[in-house]
mmCIF file with all atom_site columns, C-alpha atoms in Angstrom:
data_model
loop_
_atom_site.group_PDB
_atom_site.id
_atom_site.type_symbol
_atom_site.label_atom_id
_atom_site.label_alt_id
_atom_site.label_comp_id
_atom_site.label_asym_id
_atom_site.label_entity_id
_atom_site.label_seq_id
_atom_site.pdbx_PDB_ins_code
_atom_site.Cartn_x
_atom_site.Cartn_y
_atom_site.Cartn_z
_atom_site.occupancy
_atom_site.B_iso_or_equiv
_atom_site.pdbx_formal_charge
_atom_site.auth_seq_id
_atom_site.auth_comp_id
_atom_site.auth_asym_id
_atom_site.auth_atom_id
_atom_site.pdbx_PDB_model_num
ATOM 1   C CA . PRO A 1 1   ? -12.614 14.817  -18.419 1.00 0.00 ? 27  PRO A CA 1
ATOM 2   C CA . ALA A 1 2   ? -14.666 17.442  -20.157 1.00 0.00 ? 28  ALA A CA 1
ATOM 3   C CA . PRO A 1 3   ? -14.898 20.857  -18.480 1.00 0.00 ? 29  PRO A CA 1
ATOM 4   C CA . VAL A 1 4   ? -17.973 21.421  -16.380 1.00 0.00 ? 30  VAL A CA 1
ATOM 5   C CA . PRO A 1 5   ? -20.128 24.248  -17.743 1.00 0.00 ? 31  PRO A CA 1
ATOM 6   C CA . PRO A 1 6   ? -20.952 27.071  -15.356 1.00 0.00 ? 32  PRO A CA 1
ATOM 7   C CA . PRO A 1 7   ? -24.381 27.024  -13.719 1.00 0.00 ? 33  PRO A CA 1
ATOM 8   C CA . ALA A 1 8   ? -27.228 28.780  -15.462 1.00 0.00 ? 34  ALA A CA 1
ATOM 9   C CA . ALA A 1 9   ? -27.777 32.462  -14.737 1.00 0.00 ? 35  ALA A CA 1
ATOM 10  C CA . GLY A 1 10  ? -29.912 32.915  -11.653 1.00 0.00 ? 36  GLY A CA 1
ATOM 11  C CA . PHE A 1 11  ? -28.699 29.674  -10.011 1.00 0.00 ? 37  PHE A CA 1
ATOM 12  C CA . ASP A 1 12  ? -26.748 30.628  -6.908  1.00 0.00 ? 38  ASP A CA 1
ATOM 13  C CA . TRP A 1 13  ? -24.131 28.064  -5.904  1.00 0.00 ? 39  TRP A CA 1
ATOM 14  C CA . PRO A 1 14  ? -21.962 29.085  -2.990  1.00 0.00 ? 40  PRO A CA 1
ATOM 15  C CA . GLY A 1 15  ? -18.654 30.422  -4.238  1.00 0.00 ? 41  GLY A CA 1
ATOM 16  C CA . THR A 1 16  ? -19.802 30.970  -7.794  1.00 0.00 ? 42  THR A CA 1
ATOM 17  C CA . ALA A 1 17  ? -20.243 34.131  -9.688  1.00 0.00 ? 43  ALA A CA 1
ATOM 18  C CA . VAL A 1 18  ? -22.270 33.888  -12.868 1.00 0.00 ? 44  VAL A CA 1
ATOM 19  C CA . PRO A 1 19  ? -22.136 36.973  -15.038 1.00 0.00 ? 45  PRO A CA 1
ATOM 20  C CA . SER A 1 20  ? -25.362 38.381  -16.293 1.00 0.00 ? 46  SER A CA 1
ATOM 21  C CA . PRO A 1 21  ? -25.926 38.277  -20.051 1.00 0.00 ? 47  PRO A CA 1
ATOM 22  C CA . ALA A 1 22  ? -25.188 42.006  -20.145 1.00 0.00 ? 48  ALA A CA 1
ATOM 23  C CA . ALA A 1 23  ? -21.796 41.558  -18.438 1.00 0.00 ? 49  ALA A CA 1
ATOM 24  C CA . SER A 1 24  ? -18.536 41.670  -20.304 1.00 0.00 ? 50  SER A CA 1
ATOM 25  C CA . THR A 1 25  ? -17.146 38.396  -21.608 1.00 0.00 ? 51  THR A CA 1
ATOM 26  C CA . THR A 1 26  ? -13.585 39.141  -20.527 1.00 0.00 ? 52  THR A CA 1
ATOM 27  C CA . PRO A 1 27  ? -11.876 36.425  -18.460 1.00 0.00 ? 53  PRO A CA 1
ATOM 28  C CA . ALA A 1 28  ? -12.344 38.470  -15.281 1.00 0.00 ? 54  ALA A CA 1
ATOM 29  C CA . ALA A 1 29  ? -16.085 38.376  -15.783 1.00 0.00 ? 55  ALA A CA 1
ATOM 30  C CA . ALA A 1 30  ? -16.217 34.640  -16.560 1.00 0.00 ? 56  ALA A CA 1
ATOM 31  C CA . ALA A 1 31  ? -17.748 32.254  -14.057 1.00 0.00 ? 57  ALA A CA 1
ATOM 32  C CA . VAL A 1 32  ? -15.582 31.512  -11.035 1.00 0.00 ? 58  VAL A CA 1
ATOM 33  C CA . LEU A 1 33  ? -16.086 28.080  -9.519  1.00 0.00 ? 59  LEU A CA 1
ATOM 34  C CA . ASP A 1 34  ? -15.089 27.407  -5.950  1.00 0.00 ? 60  ASP A CA 1
ATOM 35  C CA . TRP A 1 35  ? -14.421 23.651  -5.977  1.00 0.00 ? 61  TRP A CA 1
ATOM 36  C CA . PRO A 1 36  ? -11.158 21.765  -6.402  1.00 0.00 ? 62  PRO A CA 1
ATOM 37  C CA . ALA A 1 37  ? -9.860  21.150  -9.880  1.00 0.00 ? 63  ALA A CA 1
ATOM 38  C CA . PRO A 1 38  ? -10.055 17.553  -11.082 1.00 0.00 ? 64  PRO A CA 1
ATOM 39  C CA . SER A 1 39  ? -7.208  15.550  -9.694  1.00 0.00 ? 65  SER A CA 1
ATOM 40  C CA . ARG A 1 40  ? -4.506  14.421  -12.026 1.00 0.00 ? 66  ARG A CA 1
ATOM 41  C CA . PRO A 1 41  ? -2.737  11.120  -11.686 1.00 0.00 ? 67  PRO A CA 1
ATOM 42  C CA . ALA A 1 42  ? 0.397   11.563  -9.666  1.00 0.00 ? 68  ALA A CA 1
ATOM 43  C CA . THR A 1 43  ? 3.581   11.079  -11.535 1.00 0.00 ? 69  THR A CA 1
ATOM 44  C CA . THR A 1 44  ? 5.260   8.035   -10.169 1.00 0.00 ? 70  THR A CA 1
ATOM 45  C CA . ARG A 1 45  ? 8.912   7.338   -10.058 1.00 0.00 ? 71  ARG A CA 1
ATOM 46  C CA . PRO A 1 46  ? 10.202  3.824   -10.411 1.00 0.00 ? 72  PRO A CA 1
ATOM 47  C CA . ALA A 1 47  ? 10.511  2.249   -6.991  1.00 0.00 ? 73  ALA A CA 1
ATOM 48  C CA . ALA A 1 48  ? 13.978  2.004   -5.589  1.00 0.00 ? 74  ALA A CA 1
ATOM 49  C CA . ALA A 1 49  ? 15.426  -1.464  -5.725  1.00 0.00 ? 75  ALA A CA 1
ATOM 50  C CA . ALA A 1 50  ? 14.322  -3.398  -2.690  1.00 0.00 ? 76  ALA A CA 1
ATOM 51  C CA . PRO A 1 51  ? 17.030  -4.785  -0.489  1.00 0.00 ? 77  PRO A CA 1
ATOM 52  C CA . THR A 1 52  ? 17.661  -8.426  -1.224  1.00 0.00 ? 78  THR A CA 1
ATOM 53  C CA . THR A 1 53  ? 19.413  -9.283  2.007   1.00 0.00 ? 79  THR A CA 1
ATOM 54  C CA . ALA A 1 54  ? 17.809  -10.008 5.326   1.00 0.00 ? 80  ALA A CA 1
ATOM 55  C CA . THR A 1 55  ? 17.356  -7.272  7.851   1.00 0.00 ? 81  THR A CA 1
ATOM 56  C CA . THR A 1 56  ? 20.190  -6.693  10.298  1.00 0.00 ? 82  THR A CA 1
ATOM 57  C CA . ARG A 1 57  ? 17.906  -6.101  13.250  1.00 0.00 ? 83  ARG A CA 1
ATOM 58  C CA . PRO A 1 58  ? 17.398  -9.058  15.582  1.00 0.00 ? 84  PRO A CA 1
ATOM 59  C CA . VAL A 1 59  ? 14.383  -11.187 14.774  1.00 0.00 ? 85  VAL A CA 1
ATOM 60  C CA . ALA A 1 60  ? 12.483  -12.839 17.603  1.00 0.00 ? 86  ALA A CA 1
ATOM 61  C CA . PRO A 1 61  ? 10.175  -15.836 17.370  1.00 0.00 ? 87  PRO A CA 1
ATOM 62  C CA . VAL A 1 62  ? 6.630   -14.952 16.340  1.00 0.00 ? 88  VAL A CA 1
ATOM 63  C CA . VAL A 1 63  ? 3.416   -16.325 17.810  1.00 0.00 ? 89  VAL A CA 1
ATOM 64  C CA . VAL A 1 64  ? 0.813   -16.506 15.038  1.00 0.00 ? 90  VAL A CA 1
ATOM 65  C CA . GLN A 1 65  ? -2.275  -14.378 15.643  1.00 0.00 ? 91  GLN A CA 1
ATOM 66  C CA . PRO A 1 66  ? -5.683  -14.806 13.930  1.00 0.00 ? 92  PRO A CA 1
ATOM 67  C CA . GLY A 1 67  ? -5.431  -13.425 10.397  1.00 0.00 ? 93  GLY A CA 1
ATOM 68  C CA . ASP A 1 68  ? -1.632  -13.664 10.191  1.00 0.00 ? 94  ASP A CA 1
ATOM 69  C CA . THR A 1 69  ? 0.049   -14.868 7.018   1.00 0.00 ? 95  THR A CA 1
ATOM 70  C CA . LEU A 1 70  ? 3.656   -15.756 6.336   1.00 0.00 ? 96  LEU A CA 1
ATOM 71  C CA . TRP A 1 71  ? 3.769   -12.796 3.933   1.00 0.00 ? 97  TRP A CA 1
ATOM 72  C CA . GLY A 1 72  ? 2.540   -10.458 6.675   1.00 0.00 ? 98  GLY A CA 1
ATOM 73  C CA . ILE A 1 73  ? 4.931   -11.883 9.245   1.00 0.00 ? 99  ILE A CA 1
ATOM 74  C CA . ALA A 1 74  ? 7.890   -11.501 6.872   1.00 0.00 ? 100 ALA A CA 1
ATOM 75  C CA . ALA A 1 75  ? 6.819   -7.946  5.989   1.00 0.00 ? 101 ALA A CA 1
ATOM 76  C CA . GLY A 1 76  ? 6.457   -7.065  9.671   1.00 0.00 ? 102 GLY A CA 1
ATOM 77  C CA . GLN A 1 77  ? 9.891   -8.383  10.508  1.00 0.00 ? 103 GLN A CA 1
ATOM 78  C CA . LEU A 1 78  ? 11.532  -6.610  7.557   1.00 0.00 ? 104 LEU A CA 1
ATOM 79  C CA . GLY A 1 79  ? 9.961   -3.277  8.459   1.00 0.00 ? 105 GLY A CA 1
ATOM 80  C CA . PRO A 1 80  ? 8.077   -0.584  6.542   1.00 0.00 ? 106 PRO A CA 1
ATOM 81  C CA . ALA A 1 81  ? 10.963  0.201   4.183   1.00 0.00 ? 107 ALA A CA 1
ATOM 82  C CA . ALA A 1 82  ? 10.964  -3.320  2.736   1.00 0.00 ? 108 ALA A CA 1
ATOM 83  C CA . GLY A 1 83  ? 9.486   -3.637  -0.708  1.00 0.00 ? 109 GLY A CA 1
ATOM 84  C CA . GLU A 1 84  ? 7.377   -6.428  -2.131  1.00 0.00 ? 110 GLU A CA 1
ATOM 85  C CA . ARG A 1 85  ? 10.439  -8.043  -3.672  1.00 0.00 ? 111 ARG A CA 1
ATOM 86  C CA . ALA A 1 86  ? 12.170  -8.375  -0.312  1.00 0.00 ? 112 ALA A CA 1
ATOM 87  C CA . VAL A 1 87  ? 9.024   -9.798  1.289   1.00 0.00 ? 113 VAL A CA 1
ATOM 88  C CA . ALA A 1 88  ? 8.538   -12.224 -1.613  1.00 0.00 ? 114 ALA A CA 1
ATOM 89  C CA . GLN A 1 89  ? 12.086  -13.459 -1.058  1.00 0.00 ? 115 GLN A CA 1
ATOM 90  C CA . THR A 1 90  ? 11.710  -13.701 2.718   1.00 0.00 ? 116 THR A CA 1
ATOM 91  C CA . TRP A 1 91  ? 8.380   -15.420 3.433   1.00 0.00 ? 117 TRP A CA 1
ATOM 92  C CA . PRO A 1 92  ? 9.462   -18.771 1.901   1.00 0.00 ? 118 PRO A CA 1
ATOM 93  C CA . ALA A 1 93  ? 12.397  -18.795 4.334   1.00 0.00 ? 119 ALA A CA 1
ATOM 94  C CA . TRP A 1 94  ? 9.922   -18.479 7.219   1.00 0.00 ? 120 TRP A CA 1
ATOM 95  C CA . TRP A 1 95  ? 8.049   -21.481 5.833   1.00 0.00 ? 121 TRP A CA 1
ATOM 96  C CA . ALA A 1 96  ? 11.256  -23.478 5.326   1.00 0.00 ? 122 ALA A CA 1
ATOM 97  C CA . ALA A 1 97  ? 12.413  -22.734 8.872   1.00 0.00 ? 123 ALA A CA 1
ATOM 98  C CA . ASN A 1 98  ? 9.048   -23.822 10.293  1.00 0.00 ? 124 ASN A CA 1
ATOM 99  C CA . ARG A 1 99  ? 7.846   -26.367 7.748   1.00 0.00 ? 125 ARG A CA 1
ATOM 100 C CA . GLU A 1 100 ? 7.615   -29.167 10.284  1.00 0.00 ? 126 GLU A CA 1
ATOM 101 C CA . ALA A 1 101 ? 5.231   -27.080 12.435  1.00 0.00 ? 127 ALA A CA 1
ATOM 102 C CA . ILE A 1 102 ? 3.322   -25.496 9.519   1.00 0.00 ? 128 ILE A CA 1
ATOM 103 C CA . GLY A 1 103 ? 3.023   -28.516 7.246   1.00 0.00 ? 129 GLY A CA 1
ATOM 104 C CA . PRO A 1 104 ? 2.858   -28.694 3.449   1.00 0.00 ? 130 PRO A CA 1
ATOM 105 C CA . ASP A 1 105 ? 0.577   -25.666 2.926   1.00 0.00 ? 131 ASP A CA 1
ATOM 106 C CA . PRO A 1 106 ? 2.137   -22.295 3.835   1.00 0.00 ? 132 PRO A CA 1
ATOM 107 C CA . ASP A 1 107 ? -1.311  -20.671 3.626   1.00 0.00 ? 133 ASP A CA 1
ATOM 108 C CA . LEU A 1 108 ? -2.514  -22.667 6.630   1.00 0.00 ? 134 LEU A CA 1
ATOM 109 C CA . ILE A 1 109 ? -0.874  -21.304 9.737   1.00 0.00 ? 135 ILE A CA 1
ATOM 110 C CA . THR A 1 110 ? -2.829  -21.592 12.943  1.00 0.00 ? 136 THR A CA 1
ATOM 111 C CA . PRO A 1 111 ? -3.153  -19.033 15.735  1.00 0.00 ? 137 PRO A CA 1
ATOM 112 C CA . GLY A 1 112 ? -0.897  -19.809 18.677  1.00 0.00 ? 138 GLY A CA 1
ATOM 113 C CA . LEU A 1 113 ? 1.753   -21.484 16.536  1.00 0.00 ? 139 LEU A CA 1
ATOM 114 C CA . ARG A 1 114 ? 5.244   -20.308 17.487  1.00 0.00 ? 140 ARG A CA 1
ATOM 115 C CA . LEU A 1 115 ? 7.415   -19.615 14.443  1.00 0.00 ? 141 LEU A CA 1
ATOM 116 C CA . GLU A 1 116 ? 11.169  -19.429 14.692  1.00 0.00 ? 142 GLU A CA 1
ATOM 117 C CA . PRO A 1 117 ? 12.896  -16.831 12.495  1.00 0.00 ? 143 PRO A CA 1
ATOM 118 C CA . PRO A 1 118 ? 14.751  -18.147 9.465   1.00 0.00 ? 144 PRO A CA 1
ATOM 119 C CA . ASP A 1 119 ? 18.497  -18.121 9.158   1.00 0.00 ? 145 ASP A CA 1
ATOM 120 C CA . PRO A 1 120 ? 19.316  -14.681 7.648   1.00 0.00 ? 146 PRO A CA 1
ATOM 121 C CA . THR A 1 121 ? 21.589  -16.272 5.066   1.00 0.00 ? 147 THR A CA 1
ATOM 122 C CA . THR A 1 122 ? 18.622  -18.143 3.519   1.00 0.00 ? 148 THR A CA 1
ATOM 123 C CA . THR A 1 123 ? 16.591  -15.013 2.657   1.00 0.00 ? 149 THR A CA 1
ATOM 124 C CA . SER A 1 124 ? 18.824  -13.449 0.030   1.00 0.00 ? 150 SER A CA 1
#
């Protein structure tokens, strides 16, 4: 982004100092602006490889709540450290383990449905 010019002389913004035309043009006498500098995009590191094996913590049956999805259920069971790759590998196992109850469309799970956890060996 282009730098923002200082306000015109005589305009009093809080936290600004605008030198008069008679003032020196040294950097110390230049306008001082009191707002945050433009944000820069954060440098991102490549994400660590997501675990590809099922979690070792015990998984209990889940009762579907309004708004739940198999993706969300899998992510919740894997925990906050699980990446998208691990969730993408796990939610189909939830569907496979409960396909008879869910039916042919994994996007249509109904509130109150009890889902059994998949066999951990099927989510790798």
